[in-house]
Amino acid sequence: MLIYNTLAKQKEEFIPINPPNVNMYVCGPTVYDYFHIGNARSFIMADILRRYLEYKGYVVNYAMNITDVDDKIIKKANEEKKNAKEIAGTYISAFFDDLKKLKVKNASIYPKATDHIEEIIDMILKLEKNGIAYNVNGNVFYDVSKFTGYGKLSGKKIDELEAGARIEVNEEKKNPLDFALWKKAKEGELSWDSPWGKGRPGWHIECSAMSCKHLGETFDIHAGGNDLIFPHHENEIAQSEGATGKQFVKYWIHFGFLNINEEKMSKSLGNFFTARDILKLYSAEAIRLLFSQTHYRGPLEFSDELLKAAEKGLEKFSNLIDKINMELYTHPNSLQGEQGINPNINFERYVNNFEAAMDDDFNTPQAVAVLFDFVRDINKVIAENAKLSPEFYSGVKEFLFKTAQGVLGIVDLEKSEIQGSSIEKELIELLIQLRNEARKEKNFNLSDKIRERLKELGIELKDSKDGTTYKKVKK
Ligand code: AMP
Ligand code: ZN
């Protein structure tokens, strides 16, 4: 499997440090507002990378940080006359809600900066001890001239960086590229005690400290949007390697921008749509299909038309899924394999093509093309044969389940599974309601009877904390 490594500036064979484990860190949100659909591109592509690694059999330990102390959060808190903690709390829960709606799988851990102040201070102390950090009146800076590898990720020399970067003038710094590790507290700001006095961490140090704590000093994959290569990720390398003396990350992965009218979507330019607003108009599957149709490293031009086209493309999948479910659930006889021919479909070929695409630096546009070819070929087989075997339909479903749903998340086989007329659905809902009433009255005899009789009719109930759902199963 090949991955384009920003550090090596080429595709490299993916060899994890300790297979089958893969440790992966992705820079997450600064929680001062709802995230926009550009941020969503990075979160969704990271999710697809992670899902594909799991598909390949890797055990992925996935950390995404939450920046919950930062200038932007403090500014918002001041504007809204709230404290920074309240602002962060509001947007952390919005962040989780929106990720769930986008069908992004939960990371293994979402470490927050404010929960890791001790680890952050420890790392700054190490840098101080190694002669790389200096304290000026309670502000601690990183001295980039002391780290010989500075610039290796962005591929730039220190003098070029100095000329190109917009760096704030700060008389306390020895070199304009030096960056803050610890910021002295201003009146009334959220702050913590430290060896340098009251203050708060700079942005870059949280990722070095938290990735080290949760994934180790050296780990496999670090990802984020292209805008983070410099200075954020360059600084993370300088901090982590400056503190430990070991290689920080093996593979650096960066996502291209989502653009609007050829300009990067961003809060500061004001040319953004929040993910939650887009989700009111389009399905998560359509958004994911649109993103998958562009390679993760390239730019993606965002528009209504493209989302509409993605929604249309999805109909090809949902029509096929409906057809399969009809066959599998409404003709229970066919489930006993009594009838129907088993056409000679080489599922393996499609699996191989899908994997070949994904193994080549996660070539999702190619993988999507394989899936559309698959749907077209299967539709042809269905049109040409009067009766096909349940094994054939199950095979089709299994392939889509593993690839289109499992890796790309562009279909939801469960969602399409509920067939039947609306009166059928209403009757099932009515029985569920009656069963819940029986349970409330502790009439378990009746509630069990309802469950069992429905099961005999091929309808299975599932209870969860969000209520009771049902699905059709083999009778
Ligand atoms: P932020 O909350 O701004 O720190 O961004 C969270 C993530 O979204 C980071 O990985 C950014 O690199 C990424 N990101 C921000 N804007 C865009 C964009 N227009 N397209 C793709 N990714 C973006
Ligand atoms: Zn980061």
Short mmCIF file of C-alpha atoms and ligand atoms in Angstrom, two decimals:
data_model
loop_
_atom_site.label_atom_id
_atom_site.label_comp_id
_atom_site.label_asym_id
_atom_site.label_seq_id
_atom_site.Cartn_x
_atom_site.Cartn_y
_atom_site.Cartn_z
CA MET A 1 0.00 0.00 0.00
CA LEU A 2 1.40 3.38 -1.05
CA ILE A 3 0.92 6.66 0.80
CA TYR A 4 2.12 10.07 -0.33
CA ASN A 5 4.30 11.31 2.51
CA THR A 6 4.61 15.11 2.66
CA LEU A 7 7.91 14.65 4.52
CA ALA A 8 9.46 12.47 1.79
CA LYS A 9 7.65 14.42 -0.97
CA GLN A 10 6.78 11.16 -2.70
CA LYS A 11 4.65 8.05 -2.42
CA GLU A 12 6.11 5.48 -0.06
CA GLU A 13 5.25 1.91 0.86
CA PHE A 14 3.23 1.96 4.08
CA ILE A 15 5.08 -0.01 6.75
CA PRO A 16 3.63 0.55 10.23
CA ILE A 17 5.98 0.66 13.19
CA ASN A 18 4.23 -2.09 15.10
CA PRO A 19 1.77 -3.93 12.87
CA PRO A 20 -1.11 -4.65 12.99
CA ASN A 21 -1.34 -1.52 15.15
CA VAL A 22 -1.43 1.87 13.49
CA ASN A 23 -1.27 5.03 15.54
CA MET A 24 -2.81 7.99 13.79
CA TYR A 25 -3.23 11.63 14.87
CA VAL A 26 -5.34 14.22 13.07
CA CYS A 27 -5.52 17.89 14.01
CA GLY A 28 -9.07 18.59 15.04
CA PRO A 29 -11.18 21.70 15.49
CA THR A 30 -10.70 24.88 17.44
CA VAL A 31 -14.07 25.02 19.16
CA TYR A 32 -15.27 28.60 18.82
CA ASP A 33 -17.95 28.08 16.17
CA TYR A 34 -19.72 25.41 14.08
CA PHE A 35 -17.32 23.81 11.65
CA HIS A 36 -17.67 24.53 7.93
CA ILE A 37 -17.89 22.14 5.03
CA GLY A 38 -14.18 22.78 4.27
CA ASN A 39 -13.24 21.49 7.73
CA ALA A 40 -15.65 18.62 7.07
CA ARG A 41 -13.61 17.64 4.03
CA SER A 42 -10.56 17.07 6.25
CA PHE A 43 -12.57 15.19 8.90
CA ILE A 44 -14.30 12.98 6.30
CA MET A 45 -11.15 12.17 4.33
CA ALA A 46 -9.35 11.28 7.57
CA ASP A 47 -12.32 9.03 8.40
CA ILE A 48 -12.07 7.30 5.01
CA LEU A 49 -8.30 6.76 5.47
CA ARG A 50 -8.94 5.29 8.89
CA ARG A 51 -11.79 3.07 7.66
CA TYR A 52 -9.64 1.74 4.82
CA LEU A 53 -6.77 0.93 7.19
CA GLU A 54 -9.28 -1.00 9.31
CA TYR A 55 -10.64 -2.72 6.19
CA LYS A 56 -7.04 -3.86 5.54
CA GLY A 57 -6.96 -5.44 8.98
CA TYR A 58 -4.99 -2.80 10.87
CA VAL A 59 -5.97 -1.94 14.41
CA VAL A 60 -6.16 1.83 14.30
CA ASN A 61 -5.64 3.90 17.40
CA TYR A 62 -6.98 7.24 16.23
CA ALA A 63 -6.58 10.47 18.19
CA MET A 64 -8.13 13.77 17.16
CA ASN A 65 -7.38 16.74 19.37
CA ILE A 66 -9.79 19.45 20.38
CA THR A 67 -8.28 22.91 20.80
CA ASP A 68 -10.35 24.30 23.64
CA VAL A 69 -8.10 27.20 24.68
CA ASP A 70 -7.08 29.69 22.04
CA ASP A 71 -7.24 33.39 21.06
CA LYS A 72 -10.34 32.85 18.92
CA ILE A 73 -12.23 31.16 21.76
CA ILE A 74 -11.27 33.94 24.17
CA LYS A 75 -12.36 36.58 21.64
CA LYS A 76 -15.74 34.88 21.14
CA ALA A 77 -16.22 34.54 24.89
CA ASN A 78 -15.56 38.27 25.34
CA GLU A 79 -17.99 39.13 22.53
CA GLU A 80 -20.74 36.97 24.01
CA LYS A 81 -19.95 37.85 27.62
CA LYS A 82 -19.46 34.21 28.49
CA ASN A 83 -16.40 32.40 29.75
CA ALA A 84 -14.11 30.44 27.44
CA LYS A 85 -15.14 27.13 28.97
CA GLU A 86 -18.79 27.69 28.14
CA ILE A 87 -17.99 28.62 24.53
CA ALA A 88 -15.78 25.55 24.11
CA GLY A 89 -18.44 23.30 25.71
CA THR A 90 -21.16 24.51 23.33
CA TYR A 91 -19.08 23.94 20.22
CA ILE A 92 -17.61 20.63 21.35
CA SER A 93 -21.08 19.13 21.56
CA ALA A 94 -22.03 20.71 18.21
CA PHE A 95 -18.83 19.20 16.76
CA PHE A 96 -19.80 15.70 17.88
CA ASP A 97 -23.39 16.11 16.65
CA ASP A 98 -22.24 17.21 13.21
CA LEU A 99 -19.61 14.45 12.88
CA LYS A 100 -22.26 11.87 13.70
CA LYS A 101 -24.59 13.29 11.07
CA LEU A 102 -21.74 13.12 8.54
CA LYS A 103 -21.35 9.40 9.40
CA VAL A 104 -17.80 9.96 10.63
CA LYS A 105 -16.76 7.11 12.93
CA ASN A 106 -15.71 8.16 16.41
CA ALA A 107 -11.97 8.50 16.96
CA SER A 108 -10.48 6.31 19.69
CA ILE A 109 -9.83 9.44 21.73
CA TYR A 110 -10.50 13.17 21.52
CA PRO A 111 -7.90 14.72 23.83
CA LYS A 112 -8.52 18.31 24.90
CA ALA A 113 -5.74 20.84 25.41
CA THR A 114 -7.08 21.97 28.80
CA ASP A 115 -6.91 18.38 30.11
CA HIS A 116 -3.19 18.16 29.27
CA ILE A 117 -1.64 21.24 30.82
CA GLU A 118 0.72 19.10 32.91
CA GLU A 119 2.03 17.19 29.89
CA ILE A 120 2.40 20.47 27.98
CA ILE A 121 4.43 22.03 30.80
CA ASP A 122 6.61 18.90 31.02
CA MET A 123 7.43 19.07 27.35
CA ILE A 124 8.31 22.78 27.52
CA LEU A 125 10.59 22.02 30.49
CA LYS A 126 12.35 19.36 28.41
CA LEU A 127 12.86 21.88 25.61
CA GLU A 128 14.22 24.38 28.11
CA LYS A 129 16.58 21.76 29.48
CA ASN A 130 17.74 20.94 25.95
CA GLY A 131 18.54 24.63 25.42
CA ILE A 132 15.85 25.06 22.73
CA ALA A 133 13.27 27.11 24.66
CA TYR A 134 13.78 30.51 26.30
CA ASN A 135 11.69 32.47 28.74
CA VAL A 136 11.21 36.23 28.42
CA ASN A 137 9.10 37.71 31.22
CA GLY A 138 6.77 34.71 31.47
CA ASN A 139 6.47 34.15 27.71
CA VAL A 140 8.33 31.05 26.58
CA PHE A 141 9.49 30.76 22.98
CA TYR A 142 10.96 28.03 20.80
CA ASP A 143 14.35 28.98 19.34
CA VAL A 144 14.15 27.67 15.76
CA SER A 145 17.86 28.29 15.15
CA LYS A 146 18.59 25.46 17.62
CA PHE A 147 16.73 22.81 15.59
CA THR A 148 18.67 21.86 12.47
CA GLY A 149 15.74 20.08 10.85
CA TYR A 150 13.53 23.18 10.90
CA GLY A 151 11.82 23.47 7.49
CA LYS A 152 12.11 19.79 6.53
CA LEU A 153 8.35 19.24 6.25
CA SER A 154 7.47 22.36 4.30
CA GLY A 155 10.68 21.97 2.31
CA LYS A 156 11.85 25.48 3.07
CA LYS A 157 14.99 27.00 4.49
CA ILE A 158 14.75 29.25 7.54
CA ASP A 159 15.63 32.42 5.57
CA GLU A 160 12.98 31.67 2.92
CA LEU A 161 10.43 31.08 5.62
CA GLU A 162 11.30 34.35 7.28
CA ALA A 163 10.84 36.21 4.01
CA GLY A 164 7.58 34.46 3.11
CA ALA A 165 5.76 34.17 6.37
CA ARG A 166 3.55 36.84 7.84
CA ILE A 167 5.05 36.94 11.27
CA GLU A 168 3.80 39.17 14.02
CA VAL A 169 6.38 41.62 15.30
CA ASN A 170 7.39 40.71 18.80
CA GLU A 171 10.38 42.31 20.43
CA GLU A 172 10.79 39.49 22.89
CA LYS A 173 11.68 36.95 20.20
CA LYS A 174 15.30 36.30 19.22
CA ASN A 175 14.31 35.30 15.68
CA PRO A 176 11.06 36.30 13.93
CA LEU A 177 10.28 32.60 13.26
CA ASP A 178 10.48 31.68 16.94
CA PHE A 179 7.03 30.77 18.20
CA ALA A 180 5.25 30.81 21.55
CA LEU A 181 5.22 27.66 23.67
CA TRP A 182 3.72 29.36 26.71
CA LYS A 183 1.85 32.66 26.73
CA LYS A 184 1.83 34.86 29.79
CA ALA A 185 -1.70 35.42 31.12
CA LYS A 186 -3.45 38.68 30.36
CA GLU A 187 -5.82 40.22 32.88
CA GLY A 188 -8.98 38.12 33.34
CA GLU A 189 -7.91 35.39 30.85
CA LEU A 190 -8.13 31.66 31.42
CA SER A 191 -4.74 30.69 32.88
CA TRP A 192 -2.79 27.99 34.71
CA ASP A 193 0.14 28.10 37.12
CA SER A 194 3.46 27.15 35.60
CA PRO A 195 7.20 27.42 36.34
CA TRP A 196 7.12 30.65 34.26
CA GLY A 197 4.14 32.16 36.07
CA LYS A 198 0.47 32.19 35.19
CA GLY A 199 -0.29 31.59 31.53
CA ARG A 200 -1.63 29.26 28.89
CA PRO A 201 -0.11 27.05 26.20
CA GLY A 202 0.61 28.18 22.65
CA TRP A 203 -1.33 26.33 19.96
CA HIS A 204 1.40 24.08 18.50
CA ILE A 205 2.62 22.54 21.73
CA GLU A 206 -0.71 20.88 22.59
CA CYS A 207 -0.46 18.55 19.57
CA SER A 208 3.12 17.52 20.41
CA ALA A 209 2.28 16.87 24.06
CA MET A 210 -1.02 15.07 23.49
CA SER A 211 0.16 12.89 20.60
CA CYS A 212 3.17 11.86 22.69
CA LYS A 213 0.95 10.95 25.63
CA HIS A 214 -1.65 8.98 23.66
CA LEU A 215 0.33 7.56 20.72
CA GLY A 216 3.95 7.54 21.90
CA GLU A 217 7.09 9.51 21.02
CA THR A 218 7.17 8.09 17.51
CA PHE A 219 4.01 7.10 15.69
CA ASP A 220 2.77 6.14 12.23
CA ILE A 221 0.50 8.75 10.67
CA HIS A 222 -0.15 12.42 11.29
CA ALA A 223 -2.70 14.24 9.12
CA GLY A 224 -4.44 17.57 8.69
CA GLY A 225 -5.32 20.14 6.05
CA ASN A 226 -2.67 21.62 3.74
CA ASP A 227 -2.80 24.89 5.67
CA LEU A 228 -1.26 23.14 8.66
CA ILE A 229 2.01 22.10 6.96
CA PHE A 230 3.52 25.44 7.87
CA PRO A 231 3.84 26.57 10.54
CA HIS A 232 1.75 24.16 12.66
CA HIS A 233 3.17 20.79 11.65
CA GLU A 234 6.67 22.14 11.07
CA ASN A 235 6.54 23.41 14.66
CA GLU A 236 5.15 20.15 16.00
CA ILE A 237 8.15 18.32 14.51
CA ALA A 238 10.55 20.87 16.00
CA GLN A 239 8.95 20.56 19.44
CA SER A 240 8.59 16.77 19.57
CA GLU A 241 11.96 15.93 18.04
CA GLY A 242 13.63 18.72 20.02
CA ALA A 243 12.25 17.23 23.23
CA THR A 244 12.73 13.49 22.60
CA GLY A 245 15.60 13.38 20.11
CA LYS A 246 13.59 10.76 18.19
CA GLN A 247 11.74 10.80 14.88
CA PHE A 248 8.25 12.16 15.57
CA VAL A 249 6.07 10.80 12.74
CA LYS A 250 6.68 8.34 9.90
CA TYR A 251 3.99 9.40 7.40
CA TRP A 252 2.61 12.94 7.06
CA ILE A 253 -0.67 13.18 5.13
CA HIS A 254 -2.23 16.48 4.03
CA PHE A 255 -5.67 17.18 2.63
CA GLY A 256 -6.26 19.66 -0.17
CA PHE A 257 -8.55 22.62 0.35
CA LEU A 258 -12.19 22.74 -0.31
CA ASN A 259 -12.59 25.90 -2.39
CA ILE A 260 -15.46 28.08 -3.28
CA ASN A 261 -15.06 30.18 -6.44
CA GLU A 262 -11.45 28.98 -6.50
CA GLU A 263 -10.74 30.41 -3.08
CA LYS A 264 -10.11 28.42 0.09
CA MET A 265 -13.26 28.21 2.19
CA SER A 266 -12.44 29.81 5.52
CA LYS A 267 -13.99 31.57 8.44
CA SER A 268 -11.80 34.62 8.02
CA LEU A 269 -12.78 35.16 4.36
CA GLY A 270 -16.44 34.70 5.27
CA ASN A 271 -17.02 32.45 2.22
CA PHE A 272 -18.19 29.46 4.20
CA PHE A 273 -21.21 27.23 4.78
CA THR A 274 -21.45 25.31 8.00
CA ALA A 275 -21.66 21.54 7.69
CA ARG A 276 -24.91 21.59 9.66
CA ASP A 277 -26.55 23.94 7.14
CA ILE A 278 -25.42 21.84 4.18
CA LEU A 279 -26.80 18.75 5.96
CA LYS A 280 -30.23 20.36 6.00
CA LEU A 281 -30.22 20.26 2.20
CA TYR A 282 -28.17 17.22 1.28
CA SER A 283 -27.51 13.78 2.70
CA ALA A 284 -24.26 12.83 4.41
CA GLU A 285 -23.87 10.17 1.74
CA ALA A 286 -24.00 12.77 -1.06
CA ILE A 287 -21.40 14.93 0.69
CA ARG A 288 -19.16 11.88 1.17
CA LEU A 289 -19.61 10.81 -2.45
CA LEU A 290 -18.70 14.28 -3.69
CA PHE A 291 -15.57 14.29 -1.50
CA SER A 292 -14.62 10.76 -2.57
CA GLN A 293 -14.83 11.75 -6.23
CA THR A 294 -11.82 14.03 -5.81
CA HIS A 295 -8.43 12.77 -4.67
CA TYR A 296 -7.78 13.86 -1.09
CA ARG A 297 -4.63 15.80 -2.01
CA GLY A 298 -6.17 17.86 -4.80
CA PRO A 299 -8.35 20.96 -4.50
CA LEU A 300 -12.10 20.44 -4.48
CA GLU A 301 -14.37 23.09 -5.91
CA PHE A 302 -17.60 23.12 -3.94
CA SER A 303 -20.99 23.94 -5.42
CA ASP A 304 -24.68 23.18 -5.17
CA GLU A 305 -24.64 21.65 -8.64
CA LEU A 306 -21.97 19.14 -7.64
CA LEU A 307 -23.93 18.11 -4.58
CA LYS A 308 -27.08 17.71 -6.64
CA ALA A 309 -25.13 15.57 -9.10
CA ALA A 310 -23.82 13.46 -6.19
CA GLU A 311 -27.37 12.99 -4.89
CA LYS A 312 -28.36 11.83 -8.39
CA GLY A 313 -25.41 9.44 -8.55
CA LEU A 314 -26.48 7.92 -5.27
CA GLU A 315 -29.84 7.01 -6.75
CA LYS A 316 -28.05 4.37 -8.82
CA PHE A 317 -26.95 2.74 -5.59
CA SER A 318 -30.24 3.10 -3.75
CA ASN A 319 -32.24 1.70 -6.70
CA LEU A 320 -30.05 -1.36 -6.70
CA ILE A 321 -30.20 -1.72 -2.93
CA ASP A 322 -33.98 -1.48 -2.99
CA LYS A 323 -34.10 -4.15 -5.67
CA ILE A 324 -31.86 -6.45 -3.61
CA ASN A 325 -33.89 -5.96 -0.46
CA MET A 326 -37.10 -6.65 -2.36
CA GLU A 327 -35.67 -9.92 -3.58
CA LEU A 328 -34.24 -10.95 -0.25
CA TYR A 329 -37.16 -9.95 1.95
CA THR A 330 -40.35 -9.99 -0.03
CA HIS A 331 -39.79 -13.36 -1.67
CA PRO A 332 -38.89 -15.45 1.36
CA ASN A 333 -39.14 -18.63 -0.74
CA SER A 334 -36.09 -17.63 -2.63
CA LEU A 335 -34.20 -17.56 0.65
CA GLN A 336 -34.33 -21.30 0.84
CA GLY A 337 -32.42 -21.41 -2.44
CA GLU A 338 -35.27 -23.18 -4.14
CA GLN A 339 -35.13 -21.18 -7.24
CA GLY A 340 -33.08 -18.74 -9.22
CA ILE A 341 -29.88 -19.05 -11.12
CA ASN A 342 -26.49 -18.14 -9.80
CA PRO A 343 -24.88 -15.98 -12.49
CA ASN A 344 -21.20 -16.14 -13.00
CA ILE A 345 -20.20 -12.89 -11.32
CA ASN A 346 -16.59 -12.56 -10.34
CA PHE A 347 -16.96 -10.50 -7.15
CA GLU A 348 -13.26 -10.94 -6.49
CA ARG A 349 -12.41 -8.89 -9.56
CA TYR A 350 -14.32 -5.88 -8.23
CA VAL A 351 -12.79 -6.32 -4.78
CA ASN A 352 -9.32 -6.39 -6.33
CA ASN A 353 -9.97 -3.29 -8.41
CA PHE A 354 -11.36 -1.44 -5.42
CA GLU A 355 -8.34 -2.38 -3.32
CA ALA A 356 -5.87 -1.56 -6.07
CA ALA A 357 -7.34 1.94 -6.25
CA MET A 358 -7.31 2.48 -2.49
CA ASP A 359 -3.83 0.96 -2.12
CA ASP A 360 -2.50 3.61 -4.48
CA ASP A 361 -2.46 6.53 -2.04
CA PHE A 362 -6.18 6.22 -1.26
CA ASN A 363 -7.34 6.85 -4.81
CA THR A 364 -11.01 7.25 -3.91
CA PRO A 365 -12.10 8.67 -7.33
CA GLN A 366 -10.85 5.45 -8.91
CA ALA A 367 -12.50 3.37 -6.18
CA VAL A 368 -15.82 5.15 -6.77
CA ALA A 369 -15.49 4.43 -10.49
CA VAL A 370 -15.10 0.71 -9.66
CA LEU A 371 -18.30 0.87 -7.60
CA PHE A 372 -20.28 2.56 -10.38
CA ASP A 373 -19.01 -0.08 -12.83
CA PHE A 374 -20.13 -2.73 -10.39
CA VAL A 375 -23.65 -1.26 -10.11
CA ARG A 376 -23.94 -0.99 -13.90
CA ASP A 377 -22.78 -4.60 -14.44
CA ILE A 378 -25.09 -5.97 -11.73
CA ASN A 379 -28.08 -4.08 -13.13
CA LYS A 380 -27.33 -5.64 -16.50
CA VAL A 381 -27.29 -9.14 -15.01
CA ILE A 382 -30.58 -8.47 -13.22
CA ALA A 383 -32.19 -7.16 -16.43
CA GLU A 384 -31.05 -10.20 -18.39
CA ASN A 385 -32.25 -12.85 -15.94
CA ALA A 386 -35.78 -13.52 -14.79
CA LYS A 387 -34.91 -15.09 -11.46
CA LEU A 388 -31.60 -14.90 -9.67
CA SER A 389 -30.46 -16.82 -6.62
CA PRO A 390 -30.43 -15.34 -3.11
CA GLU A 391 -26.68 -16.09 -2.98
CA PHE A 392 -26.19 -13.69 -5.85
CA TYR A 393 -28.16 -10.93 -4.12
CA SER A 394 -26.39 -11.55 -0.83
CA GLY A 395 -23.04 -11.38 -2.63
CA VAL A 396 -23.95 -8.01 -4.14
CA LYS A 397 -25.06 -6.72 -0.79
CA GLU A 398 -21.94 -7.95 0.98
CA PHE A 399 -19.66 -6.27 -1.55
CA LEU A 400 -21.46 -2.94 -1.17
CA PHE A 401 -21.50 -3.33 2.59
CA LYS A 402 -17.72 -3.74 2.76
CA THR A 403 -16.74 -1.09 0.24
CA ALA A 404 -19.38 1.58 -0.43
CA GLN A 405 -20.70 1.54 3.11
CA GLY A 406 -17.76 0.28 5.18
CA VAL A 407 -14.93 2.27 3.63
CA LEU A 408 -16.43 5.27 1.84
CA GLY A 409 -19.68 5.61 3.80
CA ILE A 410 -21.59 6.62 0.66
CA VAL A 411 -24.52 4.23 1.12
CA ASP A 412 -26.52 3.11 4.10
CA LEU A 413 -27.82 -0.40 3.53
CA GLU A 414 -29.77 -0.36 6.79
CA LYS A 415 -31.63 2.79 5.79
CA SER A 416 -32.87 1.28 2.56
CA GLU A 417 -33.70 -2.00 4.22
CA ILE A 418 -37.17 -1.11 5.45
CA GLN A 419 -39.45 -1.97 2.58
CA GLY A 420 -43.18 -2.17 2.41
CA SER A 421 -46.16 0.10 2.28
CA SER A 422 -46.61 2.92 4.72
CA ILE A 423 -49.56 1.14 6.34
CA GLU A 424 -47.23 -1.80 7.05
CA LYS A 425 -44.74 0.57 8.71
CA GLU A 426 -47.49 2.27 10.68
CA LEU A 427 -48.80 -1.08 11.95
CA ILE A 428 -45.32 -2.12 13.05
CA GLU A 429 -44.85 1.23 14.83
CA LEU A 430 -48.23 0.77 16.51
CA LEU A 431 -47.25 -2.66 17.81
CA ILE A 432 -43.94 -1.24 19.09
CA GLN A 433 -45.85 1.46 20.92
CA LEU A 434 -48.24 -1.08 22.45
CA ARG A 435 -45.30 -3.24 23.48
CA ASN A 436 -43.63 -0.27 25.18
CA GLU A 437 -46.83 0.47 27.06
CA ALA A 438 -47.03 -3.17 28.16
CA ARG A 439 -43.43 -2.98 29.37
CA LYS A 440 -44.14 0.18 31.30
CA GLU A 441 -46.98 -1.65 33.06
CA LYS A 442 -44.59 -4.54 33.68
CA ASN A 443 -46.76 -6.81 31.56
CA PHE A 444 -43.73 -8.68 30.23
CA ASN A 445 -45.85 -11.59 29.19
CA LEU A 446 -47.59 -9.44 26.60
CA SER A 447 -44.50 -7.45 25.57
CA ASP A 448 -42.54 -10.66 24.95
CA LYS A 449 -45.43 -12.10 23.00
CA ILE A 450 -45.50 -9.04 20.69
CA ARG A 451 -41.76 -9.33 20.12
CA GLU A 452 -41.94 -13.05 19.36
CA ARG A 453 -44.97 -12.83 17.07
CA LEU A 454 -43.32 -10.03 15.10
CA LYS A 455 -40.16 -12.13 14.82
CA GLU A 456 -42.26 -14.97 13.40
CA LEU A 457 -43.44 -12.51 10.76
CA GLY A 458 -39.83 -11.64 9.92
CA ILE A 459 -39.59 -8.40 11.86
CA GLU A 460 -36.93 -8.10 14.52
CA LEU A 461 -37.05 -5.42 17.21
CA LYS A 462 -33.93 -3.79 18.56
CA ASP A 463 -34.07 -1.85 21.83
CA SER A 464 -31.56 0.88 22.56
CA LYS A 465 -31.38 3.95 24.73
CA ASP A 466 -32.79 5.98 21.83
CA GLY A 467 -35.86 3.78 21.53
CA THR A 468 -36.93 0.71 19.61
CA THR A 469 -36.09 0.18 15.95
CA TYR A 470 -36.95 -2.74 13.69
CA LYS A 471 -35.59 -4.51 10.71
CA LYS A 472 -36.73 -7.26 8.46
CA VAL A 473 -35.02 -10.58 8.89
CA LYS A 474 -35.32 -14.01 7.37
CA LYS A 475 -38.46 -15.79 8.57
P1 AMP B 1 -9.51 24.62 12.26
O1 AMP B 1 -10.73 24.44 13.12
O2 AMP B 1 -9.54 25.87 11.44
O3 AMP B 1 -8.23 24.45 13.03
O4 AMP B 1 -9.52 23.45 11.14
C1 AMP B 1 -9.78 22.09 11.38
C2 AMP B 1 -9.28 21.25 10.22
O5 AMP B 1 -9.90 21.63 8.99
C3 AMP B 1 -7.78 21.38 9.98
O6 AMP B 1 -7.25 20.10 9.68
C4 AMP B 1 -7.69 22.31 8.79
O7 AMP B 1 -6.51 22.11 8.04
C5 AMP B 1 -8.91 21.88 7.99
N1 AMP B 1 -9.40 22.90 7.03
C6 AMP B 1 -9.66 24.21 7.29
N2 AMP B 1 -10.15 24.82 6.18
C7 AMP B 1 -10.20 23.88 5.19
C8 AMP B 1 -10.62 23.89 3.81
N3 AMP B 1 -11.12 24.98 3.21
N4 AMP B 1 -10.53 22.73 3.12
C9 AMP B 1 -10.07 21.61 3.72
N5 AMP B 1 -9.66 21.53 5.01
C10 AMP B 1 -9.72 22.65 5.74
ZN ZN B 2 -2.17 19.91 15.50
#
